[in-house]
Amino acid sequence: MPSSEEESLWLVGSEAGGQHQQQHPYQNRSGQQQQQQQQQKQQAAAAAARVAGYQQPTSTAFRLSRGLQPFNHNHRSYTEEMQQQQQQQQSANSGNSAGATVDVADQQQQLEQQQQQNSVAAAGPANGAGGGGGGGGGGGDSAEQHDLIDNASDAALLAQFHEDAIKQAGVGYFQLIALLYVGLCLAADTVEFFVVPYILPSAEVELCIEDNEKGWLGNITLVGLAIGGICWGGLGDRLGRRRSLISAMAVHSLFSGVATFMPTYGTFMTTRFCSAVGVGGSLPLAFIYLAECCPRASRGKWIGMLIGAGALGGVYAALLAWAIVPTTGEMVVLENTEHFSAWHRFLLFCCLPAFCATVGLIFLPESPRYLVEAGRDVDAMMVYQKIYKKNNAQKNAAGAQYQLSELELPNKRPRGLPPPSPANHNTSVLADIMCSIEMFWSSFLELFATPYLKVTVVLLVIWSATAFGLYGLMVWCPEYLKLLRSIDYQAHTERFVGVEYNGKTFNGSLENRQYRDSRFQNCKFIKMVFSHVDFDNCTFQSVEFSSIKSSKTHFTNSTIVDSRFIDTDLSEQAFVDCHTENVTQLSLRGPCPTLDLDYNIYIEEALHGHLAALLAFVPAAALAGLALTVLQRPKMIGVSLFLSSIAALCLMLVSSNSGAVLGFESGFIAIFAIAWTALTLVTVECYPTHLRCTGFGLMAAAIRISGLIGTATYQSLVNAPLVAPSLLTASALFIASIATLKLPQTHTVFL
């Protein structure tokens, strides 16, 4: 089993891991000349700090010059090392006078002169090597390899420093608060996806959405989520996790609120797209922020709870729709006359998780791991202290202090976070934008270069296959329940053949009826609702239709003579091959005369399907997070996906039983949630700090695009035999389970 140091070095791309394994992780590998330079720098800086009243952390070279051992985290903590250092320094300086005055300017001048002498001395051998032809080239390669080793070692050191610091800060109240706020971000992401089927029946009436436009309302959301994942993920590695997450949720909150009041289909689609772009950044940023605020031992548990919190957003949307949105088409038509109808109010309440998350994130600090990587050591220490105080506020330790007051961070930073803008501060805004785009593109390309190419491709294959199956089944199950309900509805159709009505007044409603070869004379249809009513080869003589609301009502091959249609919504599409004579129409049709809304909208089937899946997902994800603290990630993912592929074959056994469909969906999602949770944690751990958000953002985009393909594919299979979606899901998940064999072991990785 590889050690934690080896695993960290592998993740940052070290090509000389074998040389590191035999050396101490905190040993300075520079030559004697570099140690002398570093010692002089530290002495001058320490003198300046003493004058200013600030004690700077000592470096490895300075510790070696004082006869101290380098830090060794494998045996003792930072606090013990710092205490030993202070004791040895006090004993060594006990006989010296404490009133000596240090001339800082003289020491700095001596340091500059020494550096100039060293650079001149180093220039001679370098020039001589350059004239030596092949020998000079070999020396350059050796120096380049040496720098690579130092950079990889420094990256591993930063990860180990952060792990020790966050471990000493503890786990408790701060992580709970962070879980609450970033969980609200993921809940808003889930609401954004599940809200579409609930508002579609009402929105199509008010916005005049045609059948060929309905699918785009959900597809544009997935496209926006994919774009948001890539864009905000890249910004998370440049601007910081918290700052990018606040910006993303602010954009989502703004446009989701504006979408509530949009009066037309085009403007509504535009604002929905912008809202999806904003909340799309929550998927990579929320997981990475919480993971970097937790120690390695409990990281899996918190990620599992965070995934469960995100799934609760879907439960919130379903229950809210059940309470607010009309569940029948008749209610939709009657309620549409209001100025601010129910689906607008539903969308407004769906904005609450995003608004609360945006406000709550303001009070959270930046990820300390990002601050350490960016070289903001003082800010990182303040965050560690804040976490420590939050977690120990209730432990009757008012006088306790965070003991890790000084960190010996590497003097050199690895190739990590570039500056946010060009070096020339007088450049234009366009130049800043182009520089940011170039940095984002370089980070994106780095994911497909050695040593990250293999893990990126493997993760893309697994995420794409799993998202294809999950999103597809999440759409297929409610649609199949609607199909079963529709088949049962048609089986109970009342048929009337050769019936004659003379002078009869009809009121109330006519639903699921078929009249054939019938005759209506001197009849009245007043204040009625026609739902799925067919008049085939019928005769209407002196008949009055007044205040009629219709749904899927058709007059076919019928004769209508001396009749009146007053205040009805029967459009020309309702009359097929009919003969009319002396017919009066005084109809007050709605704004969408060509729209024939189906009153059987079956929202309850969608609610049942979504609740069955989400309520099974939440506890399964939480339990999987607990299992991740003791089990290896790739094995959990592979076994879960393999069992899910077998469970998908059970779909062929559900037949036409709606209860069996809900039971299958719950069991399948419970097994599948284990793989989803473990795969999320592996994605966080597979990339170094400066590529972590970019890599996860790429995976988030792959999830959305695969989900888009999956939803379109499975919707076309609703009327197909059950073997088609069953085999398709099983095949996709089996391929993903095979790909998990190529995943690295990340349970020992420091973030």
Short mmCIF file of C-alpha atoms in Angstrom, two decimals, residues 10-479:
data_model
loop_
_atom_site.label_atom_id
_atom_site.label_comp_id
_atom_site.label_asym_id
_atom_site.label_seq_id
_atom_site.Cartn_x
_atom_site.Cartn_y
_atom_site.Cartn_z
CA TRP A 10 1.69 11.00 -7.56
CA LEU A 11 -1.25 13.40 -7.65
CA VAL A 12 0.92 16.46 -8.22
CA GLY A 13 2.73 14.77 -11.07
CA SER A 14 6.14 14.02 -9.67
CA GLU A 15 8.25 11.92 -11.98
CA ALA A 16 10.90 11.27 -9.39
CA GLY A 17 8.86 9.69 -6.64
CA GLY A 18 11.44 6.97 -6.08
CA GLN A 19 14.03 9.50 -5.04
CA HIS A 20 11.61 11.07 -2.57
CA GLN A 21 10.77 7.89 -0.77
CA GLN A 22 14.25 7.60 0.71
CA GLN A 23 14.51 11.22 1.81
CA HIS A 24 12.87 13.03 4.66
CA PRO A 25 9.88 15.09 3.43
CA TYR A 26 11.08 18.23 5.21
CA GLN A 27 14.77 18.01 4.30
CA ASN A 28 16.18 20.82 2.17
CA ARG A 29 17.71 19.25 -0.95
CA SER A 30 19.67 22.32 -2.07
CA GLY A 31 23.43 22.50 -1.91
CA GLN A 32 25.54 24.07 0.76
CA GLN A 33 25.70 27.36 -1.10
CA GLN A 34 21.91 27.62 -1.25
CA GLN A 35 21.67 26.82 2.48
CA GLN A 36 24.05 29.66 3.28
CA GLN A 37 22.05 32.11 1.17
CA GLN A 38 18.81 31.02 2.77
CA GLN A 39 20.33 31.30 6.25
CA GLN A 40 21.45 34.86 5.58
CA LYS A 41 18.02 35.80 4.26
CA GLN A 42 16.32 34.39 7.32
CA GLN A 43 18.69 36.10 9.72
CA ALA A 44 18.13 39.49 8.09
CA ALA A 45 14.37 39.01 7.89
CA ALA A 46 14.22 37.81 11.50
CA ALA A 47 16.12 40.88 12.60
CA ALA A 48 13.70 43.12 10.73
CA ALA A 49 10.78 41.27 12.23
CA ARG A 50 12.10 41.69 15.77
CA VAL A 51 12.36 45.42 15.22
CA ALA A 52 8.77 45.48 13.97
CA GLY A 53 7.58 43.32 16.85
CA TYR A 54 6.82 40.27 14.70
CA GLN A 55 8.57 36.88 14.82
CA GLN A 56 8.75 35.30 11.39
CA PRO A 57 8.53 31.51 11.06
CA THR A 58 11.91 29.90 10.69
CA SER A 59 12.95 27.88 7.65
CA THR A 60 14.59 24.50 7.31
CA ALA A 61 18.02 26.00 6.63
CA PHE A 62 17.74 28.22 9.67
CA ARG A 63 16.78 25.25 11.84
CA LEU A 64 19.72 23.23 10.57
CA SER A 65 22.08 26.12 11.29
CA ARG A 66 20.84 26.17 14.90
CA GLY A 67 21.38 22.45 15.32
CA LEU A 68 17.66 21.59 15.18
CA GLN A 69 16.07 18.78 13.23
CA PRO A 70 13.66 19.52 10.39
CA PHE A 71 9.94 19.10 10.97
CA ASN A 72 8.79 15.51 10.91
CA HIS A 73 5.00 15.15 10.82
CA ASN A 74 5.21 11.39 10.87
CA HIS A 75 6.39 11.47 14.48
CA ARG A 76 5.25 14.69 16.13
CA SER A 77 3.02 17.67 15.47
CA TYR A 78 3.98 21.22 14.58
CA THR A 79 3.30 22.41 18.10
CA GLU A 80 5.75 19.97 19.66
CA GLU A 81 8.42 20.95 17.14
CA MET A 82 7.91 24.65 17.79
CA GLN A 83 8.07 24.12 21.55
CA GLN A 84 11.32 22.16 21.20
CA GLN A 85 12.74 24.90 18.97
CA GLN A 86 11.89 27.62 21.48
CA GLN A 87 13.38 25.66 24.38
CA GLN A 88 16.64 25.01 22.52
CA GLN A 89 16.91 28.62 21.40
CA GLN A 90 16.31 29.87 24.94
CA SER A 91 18.97 27.55 26.37
CA ALA A 92 21.45 28.53 23.66
CA ASN A 93 20.90 32.26 24.17
CA SER A 94 20.57 32.24 27.99
CA GLY A 95 24.14 33.54 28.48
CA ASN A 96 23.89 36.26 25.86
CA SER A 97 22.86 39.82 26.49
CA ALA A 98 19.25 40.58 25.57
CA GLY A 99 19.85 44.26 24.99
CA ALA A 100 21.86 44.03 21.80
CA THR A 101 20.63 46.29 19.02
CA VAL A 102 20.43 44.97 15.49
CA ASP A 103 21.17 47.25 12.61
CA VAL A 104 18.68 46.04 10.05
CA ALA A 105 19.89 48.25 7.22
CA ASP A 106 23.49 47.04 7.54
CA GLN A 107 22.44 43.39 7.53
CA GLN A 108 20.26 43.87 4.47
CA GLN A 109 23.12 45.63 2.67
CA GLN A 110 25.49 42.79 3.55
CA LEU A 111 22.92 40.31 2.31
CA GLU A 112 22.62 42.08 -1.06
CA GLN A 113 26.41 42.16 -1.46
CA GLN A 114 26.66 38.47 -0.62
CA GLN A 115 23.94 37.65 -3.18
CA GLN A 116 25.77 39.61 -5.87
CA GLN A 117 29.01 37.78 -5.11
CA ASN A 118 27.25 34.43 -5.23
CA SER A 119 25.59 35.26 -8.56
CA VAL A 120 28.93 36.33 -10.07
CA ALA A 121 30.57 33.17 -8.77
CA ALA A 122 27.78 31.04 -10.19
CA ALA A 123 27.88 32.79 -13.58
CA GLY A 124 31.44 31.61 -14.29
CA PRO A 125 30.77 27.85 -14.11
CA ALA A 126 27.51 28.32 -15.99
CA ASN A 127 29.25 30.05 -18.88
CA GLY A 128 31.95 27.45 -18.91
CA ALA A 129 29.39 24.69 -19.05
CA GLY A 130 27.62 26.46 -21.88
CA GLY A 131 30.75 26.33 -24.00
CA GLY A 132 31.16 22.64 -23.34
CA GLY A 133 28.52 21.51 -25.84
CA GLY A 134 26.88 18.27 -24.81
CA GLY A 135 28.08 18.48 -21.24
CA GLY A 136 26.29 21.78 -20.76
CA GLY A 137 23.06 20.30 -22.04
CA GLY A 138 23.25 17.48 -19.55
CA GLY A 139 23.75 19.92 -16.71
CA GLY A 140 20.64 21.87 -17.77
CA ASP A 141 18.52 18.72 -17.77
CA SER A 142 19.78 17.84 -14.32
CA ALA A 143 18.90 21.27 -12.97
CA GLU A 144 15.44 21.09 -14.53
CA GLN A 145 14.83 17.70 -12.95
CA HIS A 146 16.03 19.04 -9.60
CA ASP A 147 13.53 21.91 -9.79
CA LEU A 148 10.76 19.46 -10.61
CA ILE A 149 11.60 17.42 -7.54
CA ASP A 150 11.56 20.50 -5.35
CA ASN A 151 8.21 21.65 -6.77
CA ALA A 152 6.62 18.25 -6.26
CA SER A 153 8.04 18.04 -2.77
CA ASP A 154 6.76 21.51 -1.91
CA ALA A 155 3.28 20.61 -3.14
CA ALA A 156 3.29 17.53 -0.92
CA LEU A 157 4.53 19.64 2.00
CA LEU A 158 1.71 22.13 1.57
CA ALA A 159 -0.83 19.32 1.61
CA GLN A 160 0.68 17.83 4.76
CA PHE A 161 0.85 21.22 6.46
CA HIS A 162 -2.82 21.80 5.70
CA GLU A 163 -3.80 18.35 6.93
CA ASP A 164 -2.03 18.82 10.25
CA ALA A 165 -3.40 22.34 10.67
CA ILE A 166 -7.02 21.44 9.91
CA LYS A 167 -6.75 18.35 12.09
CA GLN A 168 -5.65 20.45 15.05
CA ALA A 169 -8.40 22.98 14.32
CA GLY A 170 -10.86 20.14 14.87
CA VAL A 171 -14.21 19.08 13.49
CA GLY A 172 -17.49 20.34 14.83
CA TYR A 173 -19.63 23.46 14.73
CA PHE A 174 -17.78 25.14 11.86
CA GLN A 175 -18.16 22.14 9.57
CA LEU A 176 -21.87 21.98 10.40
CA ILE A 177 -22.34 25.63 9.44
CA ALA A 178 -20.35 25.11 6.24
CA LEU A 179 -22.42 22.00 5.48
CA LEU A 180 -25.62 24.00 5.91
CA TYR A 181 -24.67 26.82 3.55
CA VAL A 182 -22.97 24.82 0.81
CA GLY A 183 -25.74 22.22 1.17
CA LEU A 184 -28.24 24.96 0.34
CA CYS A 185 -26.20 25.66 -2.80
CA LEU A 186 -26.51 22.05 -3.92
CA ALA A 187 -30.19 22.04 -2.94
CA ALA A 188 -30.70 25.02 -5.26
CA ASP A 189 -28.94 23.06 -8.01
CA THR A 190 -31.31 20.12 -7.52
CA VAL A 191 -34.35 22.39 -7.45
CA GLU A 192 -33.25 23.95 -10.74
CA PHE A 193 -33.44 20.55 -12.45
CA PHE A 194 -36.60 19.15 -10.85
CA VAL A 195 -38.68 22.31 -11.12
CA VAL A 196 -39.31 21.95 -14.87
CA PRO A 197 -41.88 19.09 -14.94
CA TYR A 198 -43.89 20.79 -12.19
CA ILE A 199 -44.31 24.16 -13.92
CA LEU A 200 -44.59 22.93 -17.51
CA PRO A 201 -48.39 22.28 -17.58
CA SER A 202 -49.13 25.74 -16.20
CA ALA A 203 -46.41 27.53 -18.14
CA GLU A 204 -47.51 26.11 -21.48
CA VAL A 205 -50.98 27.63 -21.01
CA GLU A 206 -49.78 31.09 -20.02
CA LEU A 207 -46.74 31.28 -22.31
CA CYS A 208 -48.34 29.43 -25.26
CA ILE A 209 -45.65 26.76 -25.38
CA GLU A 210 -46.08 24.38 -28.30
CA ASP A 211 -45.35 20.67 -28.09
CA ASN A 212 -42.04 21.00 -29.95
CA GLU A 213 -40.91 23.69 -27.50
CA LYS A 214 -41.61 21.83 -24.27
CA GLY A 215 -38.44 19.76 -24.38
CA TRP A 216 -36.21 22.81 -24.68
CA LEU A 217 -37.40 24.13 -21.35
CA GLY A 218 -35.58 21.27 -19.62
CA ASN A 219 -32.73 20.99 -22.12
CA ILE A 220 -31.74 24.64 -21.81
CA THR A 221 -31.41 24.12 -18.07
CA LEU A 222 -28.94 21.24 -18.50
CA VAL A 223 -26.94 23.21 -21.07
CA GLY A 224 -26.70 26.15 -18.67
CA LEU A 225 -25.64 23.87 -15.82
CA ALA A 226 -22.88 22.40 -18.00
CA ILE A 227 -21.52 25.81 -19.00
CA GLY A 228 -21.69 27.03 -15.42
CA GLY A 229 -19.75 24.03 -14.15
CA ILE A 230 -16.82 24.70 -16.47
CA CYS A 231 -16.73 28.48 -16.05
CA TRP A 232 -17.16 28.71 -12.28
CA GLY A 233 -14.89 25.71 -11.77
CA GLY A 234 -12.06 27.51 -13.56
CA LEU A 235 -12.69 30.67 -11.55
CA GLY A 236 -12.60 28.67 -8.33
CA ASP A 237 -8.93 27.90 -8.91
CA ARG A 238 -8.15 31.55 -9.69
CA LEU A 239 -10.32 33.65 -7.39
CA GLY A 240 -10.92 31.22 -4.55
CA ARG A 241 -13.64 28.72 -3.72
CA ARG A 242 -15.79 30.94 -1.51
CA ARG A 243 -15.58 34.03 -3.69
CA SER A 244 -16.51 32.11 -6.83
CA LEU A 245 -19.33 30.28 -5.06
CA ILE A 246 -20.82 33.54 -3.79
CA SER A 247 -20.65 35.01 -7.30
CA ALA A 248 -22.28 31.94 -8.83
CA MET A 249 -25.13 31.85 -6.32
CA ALA A 250 -25.67 35.60 -6.65
CA VAL A 251 -26.10 35.22 -10.42
CA HIS A 252 -28.48 32.33 -9.89
CA SER A 253 -30.51 34.16 -7.26
CA LEU A 254 -30.86 37.22 -9.47
CA PHE A 255 -31.99 35.46 -12.63
CA SER A 256 -34.15 32.88 -10.90
CA GLY A 257 -36.05 35.71 -9.26
CA VAL A 258 -36.34 37.61 -12.54
CA ALA A 259 -37.59 34.47 -14.34
CA THR A 260 -40.58 34.41 -12.02
CA PHE A 261 -41.99 37.56 -13.64
CA MET A 262 -41.16 36.92 -17.30
CA PRO A 263 -44.28 37.23 -19.51
CA THR A 264 -43.12 35.48 -22.71
CA TYR A 265 -41.54 32.18 -23.65
CA GLY A 266 -38.36 33.76 -25.05
CA THR A 267 -37.59 35.93 -22.04
CA PHE A 268 -38.45 33.10 -19.67
CA MET A 269 -36.06 30.74 -21.46
CA THR A 270 -33.28 33.35 -21.42
CA THR A 271 -33.53 34.01 -17.70
CA ARG A 272 -33.79 30.30 -16.95
CA PHE A 273 -30.60 29.71 -18.92
CA CYS A 274 -28.73 32.44 -17.04
CA SER A 275 -30.04 31.08 -13.75
CA ALA A 276 -28.75 27.61 -14.65
CA VAL A 277 -25.33 28.99 -15.59
CA GLY A 278 -25.09 30.53 -12.13
CA VAL A 279 -26.12 27.52 -10.07
CA GLY A 280 -24.04 25.21 -12.28
CA GLY A 281 -20.95 26.33 -10.38
CA SER A 282 -22.28 25.01 -7.08
CA LEU A 283 -21.54 21.38 -7.95
CA PRO A 284 -17.72 21.62 -8.12
CA LEU A 285 -17.23 24.51 -5.70
CA ALA A 286 -19.44 23.27 -2.86
CA PHE A 287 -17.86 19.82 -2.64
CA ILE A 288 -14.31 21.15 -2.85
CA TYR A 289 -14.88 23.87 -0.27
CA LEU A 290 -16.27 21.48 2.33
CA ALA A 291 -13.67 18.80 1.60
CA GLU A 292 -10.82 21.29 2.09
CA CYS A 293 -12.28 22.33 5.44
CA CYS A 294 -12.27 18.77 6.80
CA PRO A 295 -9.40 16.47 7.79
CA ARG A 296 -8.76 13.34 5.79
CA ALA A 297 -10.24 10.94 8.36
CA SER A 298 -13.72 12.50 8.30
CA ARG A 299 -13.78 13.84 4.75
CA GLY A 300 -15.95 11.03 3.38
CA LYS A 301 -18.57 11.42 6.11
CA TRP A 302 -19.06 15.12 5.41
CA ILE A 303 -19.18 14.62 1.64
CA GLY A 304 -21.87 11.97 2.10
CA MET A 305 -23.97 14.33 4.21
CA LEU A 306 -23.48 17.10 1.66
CA ILE A 307 -24.76 14.89 -1.17
CA GLY A 308 -27.76 14.00 0.95
CA ALA A 309 -28.40 17.70 1.62
CA GLY A 310 -28.38 18.36 -2.12
CA ALA A 311 -30.93 15.60 -2.70
CA LEU A 312 -33.18 17.16 -0.06
CA GLY A 313 -33.54 20.10 -2.43
CA GLY A 314 -35.48 17.84 -4.78
CA VAL A 315 -37.70 16.73 -1.90
CA TYR A 316 -38.33 20.39 -1.05
CA ALA A 317 -39.32 21.15 -4.65
CA ALA A 318 -41.65 18.14 -4.85
CA LEU A 319 -43.46 18.94 -1.60
CA LEU A 320 -43.72 22.59 -2.54
CA ALA A 321 -45.23 21.68 -5.91
CA TRP A 322 -47.69 19.38 -4.20
CA ALA A 323 -48.87 22.26 -2.02
CA ILE A 324 -48.93 25.09 -4.59
CA VAL A 325 -49.01 23.92 -8.22
CA PRO A 326 -52.37 22.78 -9.71
CA THR A 327 -52.48 19.01 -10.10
CA THR A 328 -55.17 18.82 -12.81
CA GLY A 329 -55.52 20.54 -16.15
CA GLU A 330 -58.90 21.98 -15.22
CA MET A 331 -57.35 23.69 -12.21
CA VAL A 332 -54.58 25.01 -14.45
CA VAL A 333 -57.04 26.63 -16.85
CA LEU A 334 -59.20 28.15 -14.13
CA GLU A 335 -56.22 29.36 -12.11
CA ASN A 336 -54.50 30.89 -15.15
CA THR A 337 -56.88 33.85 -15.03
CA GLU A 338 -55.03 35.24 -12.00
CA HIS A 339 -52.43 37.93 -12.51
CA PHE A 340 -49.75 36.11 -10.48
CA SER A 341 -50.67 32.47 -10.91
CA ALA A 342 -49.61 29.51 -8.80
CA TRP A 343 -46.60 28.46 -10.86
CA HIS A 344 -45.12 31.95 -10.46
CA ARG A 345 -45.50 31.69 -6.71
CA PHE A 346 -43.95 28.23 -6.84
CA LEU A 347 -40.88 29.55 -8.67
CA LEU A 348 -40.56 32.37 -6.16
CA PHE A 349 -40.52 29.95 -3.22
CA CYS A 350 -37.97 27.80 -5.08
CA CYS A 351 -35.56 30.75 -4.92
CA LEU A 352 -35.36 30.56 -1.12
CA PRO A 353 -32.47 28.02 -0.91
CA ALA A 354 -30.38 30.13 -3.27
CA PHE A 355 -31.06 33.38 -1.41
CA CYS A 356 -30.26 31.82 1.97
CA ALA A 357 -27.09 30.22 0.61
CA THR A 358 -25.85 33.50 -0.88
CA VAL A 359 -26.33 35.35 2.39
CA GLY A 360 -24.83 32.55 4.49
CA LEU A 361 -21.70 32.21 2.36
CA ILE A 362 -20.79 35.82 3.14
CA PHE A 363 -20.08 34.82 6.75
CA LEU A 364 -17.87 31.85 5.84
CA PRO A 365 -14.10 32.27 5.38
CA GLU A 366 -12.15 31.30 2.30
CA SER A 367 -10.86 27.76 1.99
CA PRO A 368 -7.61 27.62 3.99
CA ARG A 369 -6.12 25.16 1.51
CA TYR A 370 -6.58 27.66 -1.31
CA LEU A 371 -5.00 30.41 0.80
CA VAL A 372 -1.96 28.25 1.56
CA GLU A 373 -1.57 27.39 -2.12
CA ALA A 374 -1.88 31.05 -3.11
CA GLY A 375 0.87 32.04 -0.66
CA ARG A 376 -1.48 33.93 1.68
CA ASP A 377 -0.09 32.26 4.79
CA VAL A 378 -1.29 34.87 7.28
CA ASP A 379 -4.85 34.69 5.97
CA ALA A 380 -4.71 30.91 6.11
CA MET A 381 -3.60 31.01 9.75
CA MET A 382 -6.49 33.31 10.59
CA VAL A 383 -8.91 30.84 9.00
CA TYR A 384 -7.41 27.93 10.95
CA GLN A 385 -7.79 29.92 14.15
CA LYS A 386 -11.38 30.80 13.29
CA ILE A 387 -12.22 27.15 12.69
CA TYR A 388 -10.56 26.23 15.98
CA LYS A 389 -12.50 28.85 17.92
CA LYS A 390 -15.80 27.83 16.33
CA ASN A 391 -15.28 24.18 17.11
CA ASN A 392 -14.13 24.78 20.70
CA ALA A 393 -16.53 27.55 21.70
CA GLN A 394 -18.77 25.13 23.64
CA LYS A 395 -16.03 23.13 25.39
CA ASN A 396 -15.48 25.40 28.41
CA ALA A 397 -12.10 26.35 27.02
CA ALA A 398 -12.41 30.09 26.84
CA GLY A 399 -8.73 30.55 27.51
CA ALA A 400 -7.60 27.90 25.05
CA GLN A 401 -5.66 29.13 22.06
CA TYR A 402 -4.90 27.60 18.72
CA GLN A 403 -1.40 26.28 19.41
CA LEU A 404 -0.31 25.97 15.80
CA SER A 405 0.73 29.63 15.70
CA GLU A 406 3.63 29.27 13.26
CA LEU A 407 3.92 27.21 10.11
CA GLU A 408 7.17 26.46 8.34
CA LEU A 409 5.95 26.61 4.78
CA PRO A 410 8.31 25.92 1.86
CA ASN A 411 10.09 29.00 0.60
CA LYS A 412 9.35 28.05 -3.01
CA ARG A 413 5.80 27.57 -4.21
CA PRO A 414 5.01 24.89 -6.79
CA ARG A 415 3.67 25.84 -10.15
CA GLY A 416 0.17 26.45 -8.91
CA LEU A 417 -2.01 29.53 -8.83
CA PRO A 418 -0.93 32.21 -11.33
CA PRO A 419 -1.55 35.89 -10.66
CA PRO A 420 -5.10 37.01 -11.41
CA SER A 421 -3.97 39.71 -13.81
CA PRO A 422 -0.95 40.60 -15.96
CA ALA A 423 2.15 41.93 -14.27
CA ASN A 424 1.67 45.33 -15.87
CA HIS A 425 -1.07 47.00 -13.85
CA ASN A 426 -1.56 49.68 -16.51
CA THR A 427 -3.03 47.23 -19.01
CA SER A 428 -6.56 47.55 -20.30
CA VAL A 429 -9.59 45.59 -19.18
CA LEU A 430 -9.50 43.66 -22.44
CA ALA A 431 -5.93 42.58 -21.72
CA ASP A 432 -6.97 41.38 -18.27
CA ILE A 433 -9.81 39.40 -19.79
CA MET A 434 -7.55 37.83 -22.40
CA CYS A 435 -5.01 36.95 -19.73
CA SER A 436 -7.72 35.28 -17.65
CA ILE A 437 -8.94 33.32 -20.67
CA GLU A 438 -5.40 32.17 -21.43
CA MET A 439 -4.87 31.02 -17.84
CA PHE A 440 -8.18 29.16 -17.87
CA TRP A 441 -7.36 27.51 -21.17
CA SER A 442 -3.90 26.48 -19.99
CA SER A 443 -5.40 24.90 -16.86
CA PHE A 444 -7.99 23.12 -18.97
CA LEU A 445 -5.33 21.73 -21.29
CA GLU A 446 -3.24 20.67 -18.31
CA LEU A 447 -5.99 18.21 -17.38
CA PHE A 448 -5.28 16.36 -20.63
CA ALA A 449 -1.51 16.34 -20.24
CA THR A 450 0.79 14.07 -18.30
CA PRO A 451 0.33 13.08 -15.49
CA TYR A 452 -3.40 13.91 -15.31
CA LEU A 453 -4.48 12.56 -18.69
CA LYS A 454 -5.17 9.02 -17.52
CA VAL A 455 -7.24 9.92 -14.47
CA THR A 456 -9.15 12.59 -16.43
CA VAL A 457 -10.16 10.17 -19.17
CA VAL A 458 -11.15 7.48 -16.66
CA LEU A 459 -13.27 9.90 -14.65
CA LEU A 460 -14.93 11.24 -17.80
CA VAL A 461 -15.91 7.73 -18.86
CA ILE A 462 -17.31 6.82 -15.44
CA TRP A 463 -19.18 10.08 -14.88
CA SER A 464 -20.64 10.11 -18.39
CA ALA A 465 -21.90 6.53 -18.17
CA THR A 466 -23.37 6.91 -14.69
CA ALA A 467 -25.04 10.26 -15.45
CA PHE A 468 -26.51 8.83 -18.65
CA GLY A 469 -28.19 6.03 -16.72
CA LEU A 470 -29.23 8.10 -13.69
CA TYR A 471 -30.75 11.07 -15.51
CA GLY A 472 -32.36 8.77 -18.03
CA LEU A 473 -34.11 6.64 -15.41
CA MET A 474 -35.10 9.71 -13.37
CA VAL A 475 -37.04 10.87 -16.44
CA TRP A 476 -38.19 7.46 -17.68
CA CYS A 477 -39.85 6.28 -14.45
CA PRO A 478 -42.29 9.24 -14.08
CA GLU A 479 -43.05 9.15 -17.80
#
